[in-house]
CSV table of C-alpha atoms in Angstrom, one decimal:
chain,number,residue,atom,x,y,z
A,1114,SER,CA,-22.3,148.5,78.0
A,1115,GLN,CA,-20.9,150.5,80.9
A,1116,GLN,CA,-17.2,151.3,80.7
A,1117,GLY,CA,-16.6,152.6,84.2
A,1118,GLU,CA,-17.4,151.4,87.5
A,1119,GLU,CA,-17.7,153.8,90.5
A,1120,ASP,CA,-16.9,152.8,94.0
A,1121,PRO,CA,-18.6,153.2,96.4
A,1122,GLN,CA,-22.1,153.0,95.0
A,1123,ALA,CA,-23.3,155.2,97.8
A,1124,LEU,CA,-21.6,157.5,100.3
A,1125,SER,CA,-23.2,159.3,103.2
A,1126,ILE,CA,-21.1,162.0,105.1
A,1127,GLN,CA,-21.5,165.1,107.2
A,1128,GLU,CA,-21.1,168.7,106.0
A,1129,GLY,CA,-17.5,169.7,106.1
A,1130,GLU,CA,-16.1,166.2,105.5
A,1131,ASN,CA,-14.3,165.2,102.4
A,1132,ALA,CA,-15.8,162.7,99.9
A,1133,THR,CA,-13.8,160.4,97.7
A,1134,MET,CA,-15.2,158.5,94.8
A,1135,ASN,CA,-13.3,156.1,92.6
A,1136,CYS,CA,-13.8,155.0,89.1
A,1137,SER,CA,-12.3,152.1,87.2
A,1138,TYR,CA,-12.4,151.6,83.4
A,1139,LYS,CA,-11.5,148.9,81.0
A,1140,THR,CA,-10.0,150.3,77.8
A,1141,SER,CA,-7.4,153.0,77.0
A,1142,ILE,CA,-8.8,156.5,77.0
A,1143,ASN,CA,-8.2,159.9,75.5
A,1144,ASN,CA,-9.7,161.7,78.6
A,1145,LEU,CA,-11.9,161.0,81.6
A,1146,GLN,CA,-14.6,163.4,82.8
A,1147,TRP,CA,-16.6,163.6,85.9
A,1148,TYR,CA,-20.3,164.7,85.8
A,1149,ARG,CA,-22.7,165.4,88.6
A,1150,GLN,CA,-26.4,164.7,88.3
A,1151,ASN,CA,-29.2,165.9,90.6
A,1152,SER,CA,-32.9,166.4,90.1
A,1153,GLY,CA,-32.7,170.1,90.0
A,1154,ARG,CA,-30.1,170.6,87.3
A,1155,GLY,CA,-29.6,167.4,85.3
A,1156,LEU,CA,-26.1,166.3,84.2
A,1157,VAL,CA,-23.4,168.9,84.7
A,1158,HIS,CA,-19.8,168.7,83.7
A,1159,LEU,CA,-17.4,169.0,86.6
A,1160,ILE,CA,-13.9,168.4,85.3
A,1161,LEU,CA,-11.9,166.7,82.6
A,1162,ILE,CA,-8.5,165.0,82.9
A,1163,ARG,CA,-6.5,164.0,79.8
A,1164,SER,CA,-4.8,160.8,79.5
A,1165,ASN,CA,-1.3,162.4,79.9
A,1166,GLU,CA,-2.3,164.3,83.1
A,1167,ARG,CA,-2.1,162.7,86.6
A,1168,GLU,CA,-3.9,165.2,88.7
A,1169,LYS,CA,-6.1,168.2,88.2
A,1170,HIS,CA,-7.8,170.7,90.5
A,1171,SER,CA,-10.9,172.9,90.2
A,1172,GLY,CA,-12.1,174.7,93.2
A,1173,ARG,CA,-13.0,172.1,95.8
A,1174,LEU,CA,-12.5,169.3,93.3
A,1175,ARG,CA,-9.4,167.2,92.9
A,1176,VAL,CA,-9.1,164.5,90.3
A,1177,THR,CA,-6.4,162.0,89.8
A,1178,LEU,CA,-5.8,159.6,87.0
A,1179,ASP,CA,-3.7,156.4,87.0
A,1180,THR,CA,-3.7,155.0,83.4
A,1181,SER,CA,-1.5,152.0,84.4
A,1182,LYS,CA,-4.3,150.9,86.8
A,1183,LYS,CA,-7.1,152.3,84.6
A,1184,SER,CA,-8.5,154.2,87.6
A,1185,SER,CA,-9.5,157.7,88.7
A,1186,SER,CA,-10.6,159.4,91.8
A,1187,LEU,CA,-12.7,162.5,92.5
A,1188,LEU,CA,-12.2,164.2,95.9
A,1189,ILE,CA,-14.6,166.8,97.1
A,1190,THR,CA,-13.2,168.8,99.9
A,1191,ALA,CA,-15.3,170.6,102.7
A,1192,SER,CA,-18.4,169.1,101.4
A,1193,ARG,CA,-21.7,171.0,101.5
A,1194,ALA,CA,-25.4,169.9,101.5
A,1195,ALA,CA,-25.7,171.2,98.0
A,1196,ASP,CA,-23.1,168.6,96.9
A,1197,THR,CA,-25.7,165.9,97.4
A,1198,ALA,CA,-26.0,164.3,94.0
A,1199,SER,CA,-25.0,161.3,91.9
A,1200,TYR,CA,-21.4,161.5,90.5
A,1201,PHE,CA,-20.5,159.7,87.3
A,1202,CYS,CA,-17.1,159.2,85.6
A,1203,ALA,CA,-17.2,159.1,81.8
A,1204,THR,CA,-14.5,158.1,79.5
A,1205,ASP,CA,-13.7,159.0,75.9
A,1206,SER,CA,-11.8,156.3,74.2
A,1207,GLY,CA,-12.7,156.4,70.6
A,1208,GLY,CA,-11.8,160.0,69.8
A,1209,TYR,CA,-15.3,160.9,68.8
A,1210,ASN,CA,-16.2,162.4,72.2
A,1211,LYS,CA,-18.7,159.5,72.6
A,1212,LEU,CA,-18.8,159.2,76.4
A,1213,ILE,CA,-19.1,156.0,78.3
A,1214,PHE,CA,-20.5,156.4,81.7
A,1215,GLY,CA,-20.2,154.3,84.8
A,1216,ALA,CA,-23.1,153.6,87.1
A,1217,GLY,CA,-22.3,156.4,89.5
A,1218,THR,CA,-21.9,157.1,93.1
A,1219,ARG,CA,-24.7,158.6,95.1
A,1220,LEU,CA,-23.4,161.1,97.6
A,1221,ALA,CA,-25.6,162.3,100.4
A,1222,VAL,CA,-24.2,165.2,102.5
A,1223,HIS,CA,-26.0,165.8,105.8
A,1224,PRO,CA,-26.1,169.3,107.4
B,1111,ASP,CA,-28.5,181.7,78.7
B,1112,THR,CA,-30.2,179.2,76.6
B,1113,GLY,CA,-28.9,175.8,77.3
B,1114,VAL,CA,-30.0,172.5,75.8
B,1115,SER,CA,-33.7,172.1,75.8
B,1116,GLN,CA,-35.8,168.9,75.3
B,1117,ASP,CA,-39.5,168.5,74.7
B,1118,PRO,CA,-41.5,167.0,76.1
B,1119,ARG,CA,-40.2,166.6,79.6
B,1120,HIS,CA,-42.4,163.6,80.2
B,1121,LYS,CA,-44.2,161.2,78.0
B,1122,ILE,CA,-46.5,158.4,78.9
B,1123,THR,CA,-47.5,156.1,76.1
B,1124,LYS,CA,-49.1,152.7,75.5
B,1125,ARG,CA,-47.1,149.9,74.3
B,1126,GLY,CA,-47.0,149.8,70.5
B,1127,GLN,CA,-47.4,153.5,70.1
B,1128,ASN,CA,-44.9,155.7,68.4
B,1129,VAL,CA,-43.2,158.6,70.1
B,1130,THR,CA,-41.0,161.4,69.0
B,1131,PHE,CA,-38.8,163.6,71.2
B,1132,ARG,CA,-37.1,166.9,70.3
B,1133,CYS,CA,-33.8,168.3,71.3
B,1134,ASP,CA,-32.6,171.8,70.7
B,1135,PRO,CA,-28.9,172.1,71.3
B,1136,ILE,CA,-27.0,175.3,72.4
B,1137,SER,CA,-26.8,177.4,69.2
B,1138,GLU,CA,-23.6,177.0,67.2
B,1139,HIS,CA,-22.9,173.6,68.7
B,1140,ASN,CA,-22.0,171.3,65.9
B,1141,ARG,CA,-22.1,168.1,67.8
B,1142,LEU,CA,-25.3,166.6,69.2
B,1143,TYR,CA,-25.6,163.3,71.3
B,1144,TRP,CA,-28.4,161.2,72.4
B,1145,TYR,CA,-28.1,159.0,75.5
B,1146,ARG,CA,-30.6,156.8,77.5
B,1147,GLN,CA,-30.6,156.4,81.2
B,1148,THR,CA,-32.4,153.9,83.2
B,1149,LEU,CA,-33.0,154.0,87.0
B,1150,GLY,CA,-29.8,153.7,89.0
B,1151,GLN,CA,-27.5,153.5,85.9
B,1152,GLY,CA,-25.4,156.0,84.1
B,1153,PRO,CA,-26.3,157.3,80.6
B,1154,GLU,CA,-25.7,155.0,77.7
B,1155,PHE,CA,-24.7,156.4,74.4
B,1156,LEU,CA,-27.2,155.9,71.6
B,1157,THR,CA,-26.1,158.1,68.7
B,1158,TYR,CA,-24.4,161.3,67.7
B,1159,PHE,CA,-24.4,163.9,64.9
B,1160,GLN,CA,-21.8,166.2,63.5
B,1161,ASN,CA,-24.0,168.9,62.0
B,1162,GLU,CA,-26.6,167.0,60.0
B,1163,ALA,CA,-24.5,163.8,59.6
B,1164,GLN,CA,-25.2,160.9,61.9
B,1165,LEU,CA,-21.8,159.5,62.5
B,1166,GLU,CA,-22.3,156.6,64.8
B,1167,LYS,CA,-25.1,154.5,66.2
B,1168,SER,CA,-25.0,152.2,69.2
B,1169,ARG,CA,-26.0,148.6,69.0
B,1170,LEU,CA,-28.6,149.7,71.6
B,1171,LEU,CA,-30.4,151.6,68.8
B,1172,SER,CA,-32.5,148.9,67.3
B,1173,ASP,CA,-34.4,149.4,63.9
B,1174,ARG,CA,-37.3,150.8,65.9
B,1175,PHE,CA,-35.3,153.8,66.8
B,1176,SER,CA,-34.4,156.6,64.3
B,1177,ALA,CA,-32.8,159.9,64.9
B,1178,GLU,CA,-32.5,162.9,62.6
B,1179,ARG,CA,-30.9,166.3,62.5
B,1180,PRO,CA,-32.2,167.7,59.3
B,1181,LYS,CA,-30.7,171.1,59.2
B,1182,GLY,CA,-27.9,170.6,61.7
B,1183,SER,CA,-29.8,172.4,64.4
B,1184,PHE,CA,-32.5,170.6,66.4
B,1185,SER,CA,-32.7,166.8,66.4
B,1186,THR,CA,-35.6,164.4,66.8
B,1187,LEU,CA,-35.5,160.9,68.2
B,1188,GLU,CA,-38.4,158.6,67.2
B,1189,ILE,CA,-39.2,155.3,68.7
B,1190,GLN,CA,-41.6,153.1,66.8
B,1191,ARG,CA,-43.8,150.3,68.4
B,1192,THR,CA,-42.7,151.2,71.8
B,1193,GLU,CA,-42.1,148.4,74.3
B,1194,GLN,CA,-42.0,148.5,78.1
B,1195,GLY,CA,-38.2,148.1,78.0
B,1196,ASP,CA,-38.0,151.5,76.3
B,1197,SER,CA,-39.1,153.2,79.5
B,1198,ALA,CA,-36.1,155.4,80.5
B,1199,MET,CA,-34.9,159.0,80.5
B,1200,TYR,CA,-33.7,160.1,77.1
B,1201,LEU,CA,-31.0,162.7,77.4
B,1202,CYS,CA,-29.6,165.0,74.7
B,1203,ALA,CA,-26.3,166.7,74.9
B,1204,SER,CA,-24.4,169.1,72.6
B,1205,SER,CA,-20.8,170.2,72.3
B,1206,LEU,CA,-19.2,173.0,70.3
B,1207,ASP,CA,-17.2,170.8,67.9
B,1208,ALA,CA,-14.9,167.9,67.6
B,1209,SER,CA,-12.1,169.4,69.7
B,1210,SER,CA,-14.5,170.4,72.5
B,1211,TYR,CA,-14.8,167.6,75.1
B,1212,GLU,CA,-17.3,169.0,77.5
B,1213,GLN,CA,-20.9,168.0,76.7
B,1214,TYR,CA,-23.8,170.1,77.9
B,1215,PHE,CA,-26.9,168.1,78.8
B,1216,GLY,CA,-30.5,168.9,78.6
B,1217,PRO,CA,-33.0,168.0,81.3
B,1218,GLY,CA,-34.1,164.9,79.5
B,1219,THR,CA,-37.4,163.4,78.4
B,1220,ARG,CA,-38.7,160.7,80.8
B,1221,LEU,CA,-40.6,158.1,78.7
B,1222,THR,CA,-43.0,155.7,80.5
B,1223,VAL,CA,-44.5,152.8,78.4
B,1224,THR,CA,-47.5,151.2,79.9
């Protein structure tokens, strides 16, 4: 079963705009990860945030985590056409690094 | 850079046939995972190995499914008596060890059962 739910399911923006995706999950977690998937490169790890962290940055990516609300957000700033992909949050709650993925947000960035 | 490789990339089979997929993880990665992904959904965990030991299997993995990692290197996933509901992308991932959370995914094997 899916642990996380991403919101929105689909997002369409222009190049240069920011994109925000949200993820909610159900059980307590050790960490939460975001992955990107496109037809060219498959699933690629983007960023990991641990349960005791509240915010993390990596390049144009900013991730927040609110464990009290069981939610996370991924912000992509100054989006590019190459950011067009599906974005998934994945939680690790069992300590075995068994990832539980959400259904994903499909992002389209138009030139 | 040799990432995770999977073979074949595509497989079309008739219902009732057996199929086997292979995954070669990044060398020296001790952990290997199998996931299944259907259209419009995120990957769903199937099973994982620590070296050659299979440590957990999802309830999704019926008795028609079996996975092995005989020497702690490559892994195979076999589906016996395939059903149309088995049609999906089968993804393999590896990670260095138990303390490494990032998983590296292969390109997947797309299975179509007709």
